[in-house]
Amino acid sequence: MSIVNLPEGFEDLQRFVGKWSLATEQERMQMRVHSSMDEISEFYNTLSPRIEEMLAHLEQFPAQLEALPEADQQLATLGLSFMECSRIFEMWGAQDVHCANFPPERLGFAPTGSPA
Amino acid sequence: MNQPANEQWIRNYPDLGTEQLSTDAATSPEFFERERDQVFRRSWLVVGRQQDVADSGDWFLKEVPSPKASVLVMRGDDGVIRAFYNTCKHRGSKLVHKNCGSGVKGFSCPLHGWVYDSSGNLAFVPDENEFYQLDKPALGLTKINCEVWEGFIFINLDPQPQLTLKEFLGEIHDSYNGYFDGLEEASHYTVTADINWKLLFDVSVEAYHVFSIHPIHPVSDETEKEVGKPPEIPEIKLPHIVLHELHRLVTVPGNPFRPQSPVEQLMIKYGVVSSFTFPEPGEKPADLPVGVNPGNVPAWSFDVLGMFPNNVVLTGRGIYVTIVMWPEAVDKTFFDIRIYMKPVNNMAERICREAIIAMTRDVMREDFDHVEPQQSALSPDAIQYIQLSDQELAVRHGYAALRKVMNEGFRGELVK
Ligand code: FES
Ligand SMILES: [Fe+2]
C-alpha cells in the first residue's frame, strides 16, 4: 500500500508510517525483532501517550483492516505494531525473548481460518 | 479439591509408580514405529474445527505424515462433515492438490476426469462404456472415520476404531458444554522442529520449567544460571492435576493482583480481557463449564488439557490455544498451532487483542527455544532414564497412557 496522510489529528505520527504500518502479524513481528531498541523506544514512547486517542478514533470502524479507508488502515496498523511491541518492551526492555535456538523466522504463519 | 500442602499428587494415582522413565520413547526408531502403528494409526486425532468447513462444499486437506495419509475433509451437500483418502479409485491418482477451498460441488480427478460429489460418491466416469464392469456405487472415495466433538473434527485411520469417540473422550466428553463455540481463530502458526513430538507436549503439561524459561524479566546471557542463584520469579506450583484414562489436565495459576500497565488498563476498558493476561481472582465463576478450572482454583489463569495422543489445548477465559503435534520421524515433528479468541466488534478491540496474541506467541516461542537442544542432547550414551517430580506427574501419565495403548490397546489397563 502506498503511504497516505494519517487521519486528521494524528499528523505527528506520520513519520512512523513507512516503517511500522504493516498489514500482517508476521511483518509486524519481524519488524519488532529486527529493530534496534532505539527505534522501538522512539516508536513506543511516542505512541504511548497517543494510543488512547487512536483507539477512540478507530472504535468507529469494523475489525477488518480491508474495511477501513486507507488513512485509517495505516493508523490501525500503527496501533497493531504498538501492541506487538507492548509486552516485550514494557516488561523486558528488549525486542525479543530468548530465541538463539529458535529464531523468529522459524515460526510459520498460516492464513487465519485456513486449515494447515 | 485442591491439594493440601505437603501432600503429593501421586497419592491420588498410586498406580502410576515413581520410577525413572526410559528415554527410548524420544530417541528409539523402533519405539517410534510402534507408536505410529499402535497409536497414531488407531487413535482419534484432531484435524481441525468445524468452522474450517463452515458450509457445504467447503473442504481442506490434512497431510498426516506418520502413518502417511492424505486426508480430504469435506462438508457435503447434506451438511455432514466427512473424511476420505485423497486417492482416486480409478488408478490411484492424487485427487486434490491444493490445501483448501470452498463452495465446490465435488472434485474431478486431474488424470482421467473421474468426478466425485461432495459426499465422496463416484458421480461421473468419462467414456464409461469402455469399462467392462464398473460397480460405481462401490467406487466412492475410501472413507475415513470422522466425528465432531465440541466443534473439533476428529479422524481415526483405523477402519474399525477400538473405541467410539465418546468412549475415547471418556470423562471429558460432557465437561465442556459449548465452551469452544463462539471463539474465532485469531492466529495460526506452523513449526517444523527436529524433536520428538512428546518433548513439547511434556513441557506443556508441567509448570516446573516456568521460572527458568518464562522469566518475567530478562536475564543476561552471561550472568544467568549461576549455581545457587535464586530464580527471578517464584516457582509456580500446579494447584490442580487431573489424570483421566487417556487424557490429562493441569491448572496454571496467575497473579490477579499484579499492577496493570497502562496498555492493560486500555485492554480492560475495551473488554479484551483473556485470563492469560488477567487471571481471575476468587471463586470460579458459574458460567465456566465443569471441565474448565475443574479444581475451582482461585487466581486461575488457564488449564492445559493434554488430549491423547498429540493435542495440547490451553483453555482460558475468552481464549484457547490448540497445539497439535504431528510426528514425522522419531526426531522430527510438524506443529499446527492456533489461537482462538473472543470475536472483536471494532478496530479498537482488534488492536487490543493483538497484545494478547503477541504475548501468547512469545511465550510459546520460549518453549520452542529449548526443545531442539534437548532432543540433540538426549543421546542414549549420555542418558538412559529421565527423572520426574510430583509436579511433572502429568508427564508421567502421558507415558503411562502411551505404553498402555501400545502394549494392550485402547481398552487395556494403565501400566507402569
Ligand atoms: S486416476 Fe483418477 S481418473 Fe484416472
Ligand atoms: Fe512453557
XYZ file of C-alpha atoms and ligand atoms in Angstrom:
537
model
C 0.000 0.000 0.000
C 1.294 3.445 -0.808
C 1.778 5.860 2.046
C -1.029 8.368 2.547
C -1.537 11.010 5.206
C -2.813 9.759 8.540
C -6.276 10.953 9.606
C -6.539 14.494 10.918
C -5.203 14.918 14.408
C -2.538 12.227 14.020
C -0.110 14.144 11.790
C 2.618 13.878 14.419
C 2.756 10.104 13.913
C 3.207 10.308 10.154
C 6.955 9.666 10.331
C 6.334 6.137 11.686
C 4.052 5.016 8.860
C 6.781 3.924 6.451
C 8.342 1.564 8.954
C 5.546 0.429 11.266
C 2.288 0.488 9.265
C 2.391 -3.176 8.346
C -0.635 -5.169 7.296
C 0.225 -8.619 8.645
C 1.081 -10.077 12.028
C 4.158 -11.713 10.523
C 5.509 -8.418 9.150
C 4.892 -6.671 12.458
C 6.687 -9.366 14.432
C 9.623 -9.348 12.031
C 9.868 -5.559 12.249
C 9.847 -5.688 16.037
C 12.504 -8.347 16.434
C 14.784 -6.819 13.796
C 14.555 -3.215 15.009
C 17.068 -1.631 17.335
C 15.965 -0.738 20.833
C 16.410 2.919 19.908
C 13.950 2.569 17.050
C 11.440 0.704 19.187
C 11.798 3.178 22.062
C 11.165 6.131 19.820
C 8.116 4.490 18.267
C 6.722 3.123 21.511
C 7.331 6.167 23.650
C 5.824 8.483 21.041
C 2.697 6.361 20.612
C 2.178 5.616 24.321
C 0.513 8.953 25.123
C -1.483 8.777 21.846
C -2.746 5.202 21.831
C -5.881 6.025 23.802
C -6.882 8.667 21.243
C -6.026 6.315 18.399
C -8.335 3.640 19.803
C -11.090 6.191 20.448
C -10.864 7.158 16.767
C -10.652 3.593 15.452
C -13.540 2.316 17.550
C -15.958 3.563 14.866
C -14.578 1.083 12.315
C -15.162 -2.642 11.906
C -12.430 -5.064 12.969
C -11.354 -5.956 9.403
C -8.497 -3.822 8.091
C -9.757 -4.015 4.493
C -12.963 -2.266 5.536
C -11.148 0.913 6.602
C -10.247 3.935 4.450
C -6.533 3.859 3.623
C -5.554 6.573 6.071
C -7.338 4.839 8.942
C -5.889 1.492 7.914
C -2.450 2.975 8.324
C -3.340 4.333 11.741
C -4.758 0.933 12.715
C -1.642 -0.963 11.645
C 0.473 1.505 13.641
C -1.699 0.562 16.631
C -1.232 -3.138 15.934
C 2.541 -2.651 15.771
C 2.390 -0.761 19.058
C 0.653 -3.746 20.672
C 3.156 -6.103 19.076
C 5.907 -4.270 20.969
C 3.956 -3.627 24.154
C 4.674 -6.523 26.494
C 8.208 -7.276 25.449
C 9.172 -3.610 25.588
C 7.449 -2.789 28.867
C 8.435 -5.920 30.736
C 11.761 -6.829 29.228
C 13.066 -3.630 27.755
C 14.062 -5.857 24.841
C 12.868 -6.565 21.335
C 12.593 -10.309 21.689
C 12.527 -13.238 24.057
C 15.455 -15.665 24.156
C 15.453 -17.282 20.757
C 19.032 -18.323 19.991
C 17.883 -21.852 19.114
C 14.569 -20.925 17.577
C 14.955 -17.718 15.587
C 11.776 -15.804 14.679
C 11.998 -16.912 11.040
C 11.288 -20.484 12.143
C 7.696 -19.613 13.026
C 5.405 -20.130 10.053
C 2.282 -18.004 9.665
C -0.720 -19.686 8.084
C -3.601 -17.538 6.866
C -6.126 -17.254 9.672
C -9.084 -19.530 9.225
C -7.158 -21.819 6.907
C -6.537 -25.446 7.735
C -2.805 -26.209 7.715
C -10.289 -30.387 45.696
C -7.010 -28.607 45.864
C -4.013 -30.440 47.119
C -3.289 -29.833 50.815
C 0.228 -28.566 51.490
C 2.883 -31.266 51.772
C 0.793 -33.855 50.045
C 1.819 -35.199 46.729
C -0.453 -35.751 43.756
C 0.898 -39.249 43.258
C -1.202 -40.314 46.276
C -4.290 -39.923 44.072
C -2.701 -42.042 41.368
C -0.532 -44.693 43.053
C -0.732 -46.979 40.006
C 1.454 -44.604 38.047
C 4.527 -45.576 40.051
C 7.509 -43.386 40.761
C 10.255 -44.997 38.698
C 12.555 -43.122 36.380
C 11.448 -43.459 32.754
C 13.399 -44.677 29.747
C 14.479 -42.101 27.177
C 13.700 -44.649 24.448
C 10.334 -43.034 23.926
C 12.006 -39.948 22.477
C 15.041 -41.478 20.798
C 14.395 -45.015 19.605
C 13.332 -45.523 15.973
C 11.758 -48.864 16.962
C 9.667 -47.153 19.621
C 8.623 -44.597 17.039
C 7.451 -47.273 14.617
C 5.393 -48.989 17.291
C 3.950 -45.657 18.347
C 2.997 -44.908 14.742
C 1.316 -48.270 14.230
C -0.260 -48.812 17.661
C -1.161 -45.236 18.498
C -1.343 -42.825 15.574
C -2.841 -45.351 13.179
C -5.538 -46.211 15.743
C -6.291 -43.113 17.750
C -8.838 -40.380 17.282
C -6.859 -37.358 16.057
C -7.922 -33.721 15.818
C -7.537 -32.297 12.309
C -9.430 -29.022 12.598
C -12.569 -27.224 13.718
C -15.993 -27.381 12.160
C -15.735 -23.685 11.189
C -12.868 -24.697 8.862
C -15.602 -26.271 6.725
C -18.422 -23.929 7.656
C -20.617 -24.504 4.588
C -21.469 -27.331 2.229
C -18.744 -27.707 -0.368
C -16.005 -26.390 1.963
C -13.029 -28.692 2.282
C -9.411 -28.976 3.390
C -6.579 -31.434 3.111
C -4.700 -32.759 6.121
C -1.444 -34.420 5.181
C -0.854 -36.826 8.056
C 2.886 -37.514 7.992
C 3.013 -40.695 10.020
C 1.391 -43.001 9.155
C 1.375 -41.294 5.804
C -2.147 -40.357 4.730
C -3.505 -37.561 2.606
C -6.878 -36.867 4.198
C -9.624 -34.899 2.474
C -12.109 -33.388 4.926
C -15.256 -32.035 3.320
C -18.726 -30.864 4.261
C -21.178 -32.481 1.882
C -24.296 -31.030 0.289
C -26.197 -32.691 3.116
C -24.222 -30.671 5.706
C -22.342 -33.716 7.033
C -18.572 -33.461 7.589
C -16.755 -36.491 6.187
C -13.158 -37.571 5.687
C -11.723 -39.564 2.786
C -8.394 -40.726 1.495
C -7.369 -38.264 -1.190
C -6.978 -41.030 -3.740
C -8.925 -41.551 -6.961
C -10.443 -45.007 -7.247
C -9.675 -45.317 -10.974
C -5.929 -45.768 -10.935
C -4.998 -44.168 -7.675
C -4.041 -40.656 -8.646
C -3.953 -37.945 -6.014
C -7.357 -36.336 -6.356
C -6.838 -32.802 -4.999
C -3.583 -30.904 -4.747
C -4.485 -27.584 -3.105
C -4.711 -27.120 0.691
C -8.304 -25.995 0.993
C -11.238 -24.498 -0.829
C -14.890 -23.676 -0.548
C -18.171 -23.931 -2.369
C -17.299 -26.931 -4.547
C -19.861 -29.422 -5.833
C -17.231 -32.139 -5.887
C -13.868 -32.982 -7.432
C -12.721 -34.230 -10.773
C -9.534 -36.263 -10.928
C -6.772 -34.494 -12.848
C -5.641 -37.694 -14.581
C -8.715 -39.016 -16.478
C -11.529 -36.866 -15.113
C -13.482 -39.200 -12.838
C -15.841 -36.999 -10.830
C -16.750 -37.400 -7.147
C -19.565 -35.472 -5.494
C -19.271 -33.583 -2.183
C -20.255 -36.708 -0.254
C -17.448 -38.708 -1.865
C -19.654 -40.737 -4.234
C -18.390 -41.515 -7.708
C -20.664 -39.331 -9.837
C -19.313 -39.489 -13.369
C -16.856 -41.538 -15.419
C -15.839 -40.220 -18.850
C -16.366 -42.802 -21.595
C -17.901 -45.144 -19.077
C -18.952 -47.656 -21.791
C -15.331 -48.645 -22.329
C -15.148 -50.282 -18.901
C -16.164 -53.957 -18.587
C -17.973 -53.887 -15.312
C -17.829 -50.860 -13.082
C -19.523 -51.043 -9.683
C -19.915 -47.287 -9.403
C -21.697 -47.219 -6.013
C -18.761 -49.162 -4.537
C -16.182 -46.847 -6.055
C -16.727 -43.774 -3.950
C -13.672 -42.314 -2.213
C -12.392 -44.536 0.587
C -13.912 -43.280 3.837
C -12.011 -42.461 6.988
C -13.875 -42.453 10.293
C -14.704 -38.868 11.131
C -16.635 -37.410 14.089
C -17.145 -33.993 15.606
C -16.985 -33.216 19.343
C -17.455 -29.681 20.679
C -16.617 -28.391 17.205
C -13.347 -30.327 16.888
C -13.144 -32.581 13.842
C -11.563 -35.945 14.701
C -10.454 -38.647 12.298
C -9.455 -42.216 13.045
C -7.359 -44.079 10.460
C -8.358 -47.424 11.954
C -11.214 -48.750 9.780
C -12.652 -50.252 12.963
C -11.752 -47.994 15.882
C -11.347 -49.792 19.192
C -13.245 -47.014 20.949
C -16.040 -44.743 19.814
C -15.086 -41.084 20.013
C -17.322 -40.781 23.083
C -15.548 -43.670 24.799
C -12.183 -42.249 23.782
C -13.018 -38.864 25.313
C -14.269 -40.520 28.494
C -14.707 -38.088 31.381
C -14.041 -35.031 29.280
C -16.847 -35.780 26.813
C -19.509 -33.957 28.827
C -17.270 -31.400 30.534
C -17.136 -28.518 28.088
C -20.753 -27.665 27.214
C -20.128 -25.423 24.264
C -17.058 -23.742 25.808
C -15.190 -23.892 22.478
C -18.039 -22.408 20.446
C -18.202 -18.763 19.628
C -14.466 -18.113 19.697
C -12.791 -17.449 16.373
C -9.371 -18.343 15.044
C -7.274 -15.238 15.661
C -3.842 -16.552 14.641
C -2.488 -19.713 13.079
C 1.147 -20.828 13.112
C 3.133 -23.784 11.882
C 6.517 -25.058 13.034
C 8.674 -27.938 11.905
C 11.218 -28.847 14.561
C 13.869 -31.538 14.930
C 12.411 -33.039 18.057
C 10.368 -35.972 19.155
C 6.742 -34.800 19.312
C 6.498 -35.552 23.040
C 9.157 -33.071 24.148
C 6.895 -30.097 23.504
C 3.878 -31.974 24.830
C 5.715 -32.739 28.068
C 6.899 -29.206 28.696
C 3.319 -28.024 28.127
C 1.823 -30.088 30.966
C 4.185 -29.021 33.731
C 4.986 -25.618 35.222
C 8.328 -26.612 36.752
C 10.105 -25.002 33.767
C 8.310 -21.694 34.078
C 10.749 -19.888 36.360
C 13.651 -20.885 34.141
C 12.414 -20.249 30.640
C 9.498 -17.852 31.041
C 11.070 -15.273 33.350
C 9.196 -12.028 33.643
C 12.400 -10.057 33.451
C 15.206 -10.886 31.091
C 18.317 -12.438 32.472
C 21.505 -11.616 30.671
C 23.096 -14.498 28.854
C 26.356 -14.205 30.773
C 25.189 -13.969 34.357
C 22.119 -16.161 34.316
C 22.009 -19.585 35.846
C 24.910 -19.158 38.211
C 24.774 -22.042 40.586
C 22.710 -21.145 43.625
C 21.268 -18.011 42.117
C 17.626 -17.727 43.144
C 15.084 -17.710 40.328
C 13.873 -14.343 39.071
C 10.270 -15.173 39.878
C 8.891 -17.559 42.462
C 8.387 -21.081 41.262
C 4.859 -21.923 40.180
C 3.189 -24.955 41.715
C 0.348 -26.569 39.839
C -2.697 -26.146 42.073
C -4.683 -28.864 40.319
C -3.897 -32.024 38.375
C -6.496 -34.419 36.945
C -5.451 -37.605 35.212
C -8.111 -39.433 33.202
C -7.825 -42.759 31.387
C -6.089 -41.282 28.358
C -6.192 -37.530 28.804
C -4.861 -35.205 31.495
C -5.277 -31.679 32.738
C -3.235 -29.294 34.843
C -4.255 -25.859 36.055
C -1.878 -22.925 35.792
C -2.343 -20.109 38.298
C -1.523 -16.459 37.799
C -1.292 -13.322 39.852
C -4.558 -11.391 39.589
C -3.214 -8.627 41.798
C -0.106 -7.569 39.951
C -0.147 -3.925 38.868
C -1.609 -3.326 35.416
C 0.284 -1.411 32.796
C -1.442 1.499 31.019
C -1.893 -0.712 27.969
C -3.506 -3.406 30.080
C -5.868 -0.817 31.534
C -6.856 0.091 27.972
C -7.483 -3.575 27.233
C -9.815 -3.728 30.220
C -11.577 -0.583 29.035
C -12.280 -2.236 25.681
C -13.296 -5.525 27.266
C -10.426 -7.501 25.766
C -9.589 -9.466 28.883
C -8.366 -13.010 28.431
C -7.423 -14.813 31.632
C -3.929 -15.404 30.138
C -3.306 -11.730 30.864
C -5.810 -11.208 33.654
C -6.120 -14.240 35.942
C -9.416 -14.456 37.779
C -9.349 -13.714 41.493
C -11.633 -15.567 43.847
C -14.030 -18.416 43.227
C -14.648 -19.970 39.844
C -17.462 -18.063 38.111
C -20.597 -20.100 37.486
C -20.525 -19.610 33.722
C -17.414 -21.748 33.242
C -18.192 -25.400 32.420
C -17.041 -28.142 34.759
C -14.056 -29.016 32.527
C -12.543 -25.541 32.770
C -10.787 -24.809 36.069
C -12.139 -28.140 37.347
C -10.388 -27.683 40.692
C -12.134 -24.358 41.358
C -8.721 -22.828 41.862
C -8.582 -19.169 42.856
C -6.178 -16.991 40.833
C -6.878 -19.294 37.899
C -5.198 -18.299 34.667
C -5.768 -21.280 32.379
C -5.760 -25.056 32.143
C -3.640 -27.258 29.972
C -5.710 -30.111 28.616
C -3.400 -32.783 27.276
C -5.557 -34.799 24.910
C -4.286 -38.201 23.942
C -2.173 -38.581 21.969
C -0.961 -35.363 20.338
C -3.151 -32.360 21.123
C -2.480 -29.775 23.821
C -5.331 -27.337 24.445
C -4.823 -24.312 26.678
C -8.230 -23.233 27.968
C -8.652 -19.773 29.460
C -11.433 -17.238 29.565
C -12.016 -15.620 26.203
C -9.142 -17.570 24.697
C -7.993 -21.068 23.942
C -4.954 -22.353 22.080
C -4.522 -25.686 20.325
C -1.119 -27.202 19.610
C -1.404 -30.372 17.534
C 1.799 -32.390 17.146
C 2.260 -34.484 14.025
C 5.298 -36.768 14.214
C 7.269 -37.154 11.003
C 10.157 -39.167 12.452
C 11.411 -40.040 15.923
C 13.200 -36.688 15.968
C 11.088 -34.560 13.633
C 7.634 -33.065 14.203
C 5.206 -30.737 12.470
C 3.230 -28.435 14.799
C -0.121 -26.875 13.952
C -0.781 -24.059 16.427
C -3.900 -21.931 16.570
C -5.049 -19.182 18.911
C -8.809 -18.806 19.251
C -10.233 -15.674 20.809
C -13.487 -13.911 21.509
C -14.586 -12.111 18.323
C -13.955 -8.378 18.380
C -16.566 -5.779 17.462
C -14.418 -2.958 16.175
C -10.874 -1.966 15.259
C -10.046 -0.652 18.739
C -10.817 -4.056 20.265
C -8.955 -5.738 17.427
C -5.845 -3.714 18.267
C -6.076 -4.527 21.996
C -6.369 -8.219 21.139
C -3.026 -8.055 19.352
C -1.231 -7.586 22.689
C -2.551 -10.943 23.918
C -1.634 -12.635 20.650
C 1.946 -11.299 20.748
C 2.350 -12.352 24.382
C 0.995 -15.848 23.756
C 3.194 -16.263 20.695
C 6.303 -15.069 22.548
C 5.766 -17.470 25.448
C 5.278 -20.320 23.009
C 8.498 -19.403 21.209
C 10.313 -19.548 24.558
C 9.251 -23.184 24.849
C 10.392 -23.933 21.300
C 13.758 -22.344 22.046
C 14.606 -25.234 24.383
C 13.315 -28.386 22.783
C 15.753 -28.880 19.905
C 18.832 -28.632 22.141
C 17.107 -31.074 24.486
C 16.487 -33.566 21.688
C 20.076 -33.327 20.472
C 21.409 -33.920 23.984
C 19.170 -36.940 24.592
C 21.649 -39.449 23.249
C 21.369 -42.949 24.699
C 25.086 -42.769 25.561
C 24.510 -39.717 27.729
C 21.231 -40.526 29.433
C 19.052 -43.611 29.618
C 16.429 -42.504 32.116
C 14.614 -39.275 32.934
C 13.599 -38.246 36.465
C 10.118 -36.863 37.090
C 8.907 -34.939 40.144
C 5.391 -34.905 41.532
C 4.910 -31.591 39.709
C 5.604 -33.483 36.491
C 3.002 -36.165 37.177
C 1.055 -35.312 34.029
C 4.203 -36.034 32.013
C 4.464 -39.437 33.693
C 0.789 -40.085 32.976
C 1.336 -39.296 29.294
C 3.928 -42.058 29.049
C 1.765 -44.487 31.013
C -1.191 -43.867 28.681
C 1.030 -44.267 25.646
C 2.520 -47.548 26.909
C -0.913 -48.861 27.776
C -2.224 -48.276 24.267
C 0.969 -49.590 22.655
C 1.000 -52.759 24.737
C -2.635 -53.542 25.349
C -4.705 -51.408 23.018
C -7.181 -48.711 23.913
C -9.166 -50.971 26.218
C -6.122 -52.043 28.217
C -5.089 -51.220 31.746
C -2.681 -48.444 32.693
C 0.771 -49.953 33.066
C 3.767 -48.557 34.893
S -6.618 -41.928 -11.817
Fe -8.244 -40.622 -11.392
S -9.365 -40.613 -13.217
Fe -7.753 -41.930 -13.638
Fe 6.223 -23.077 28.682
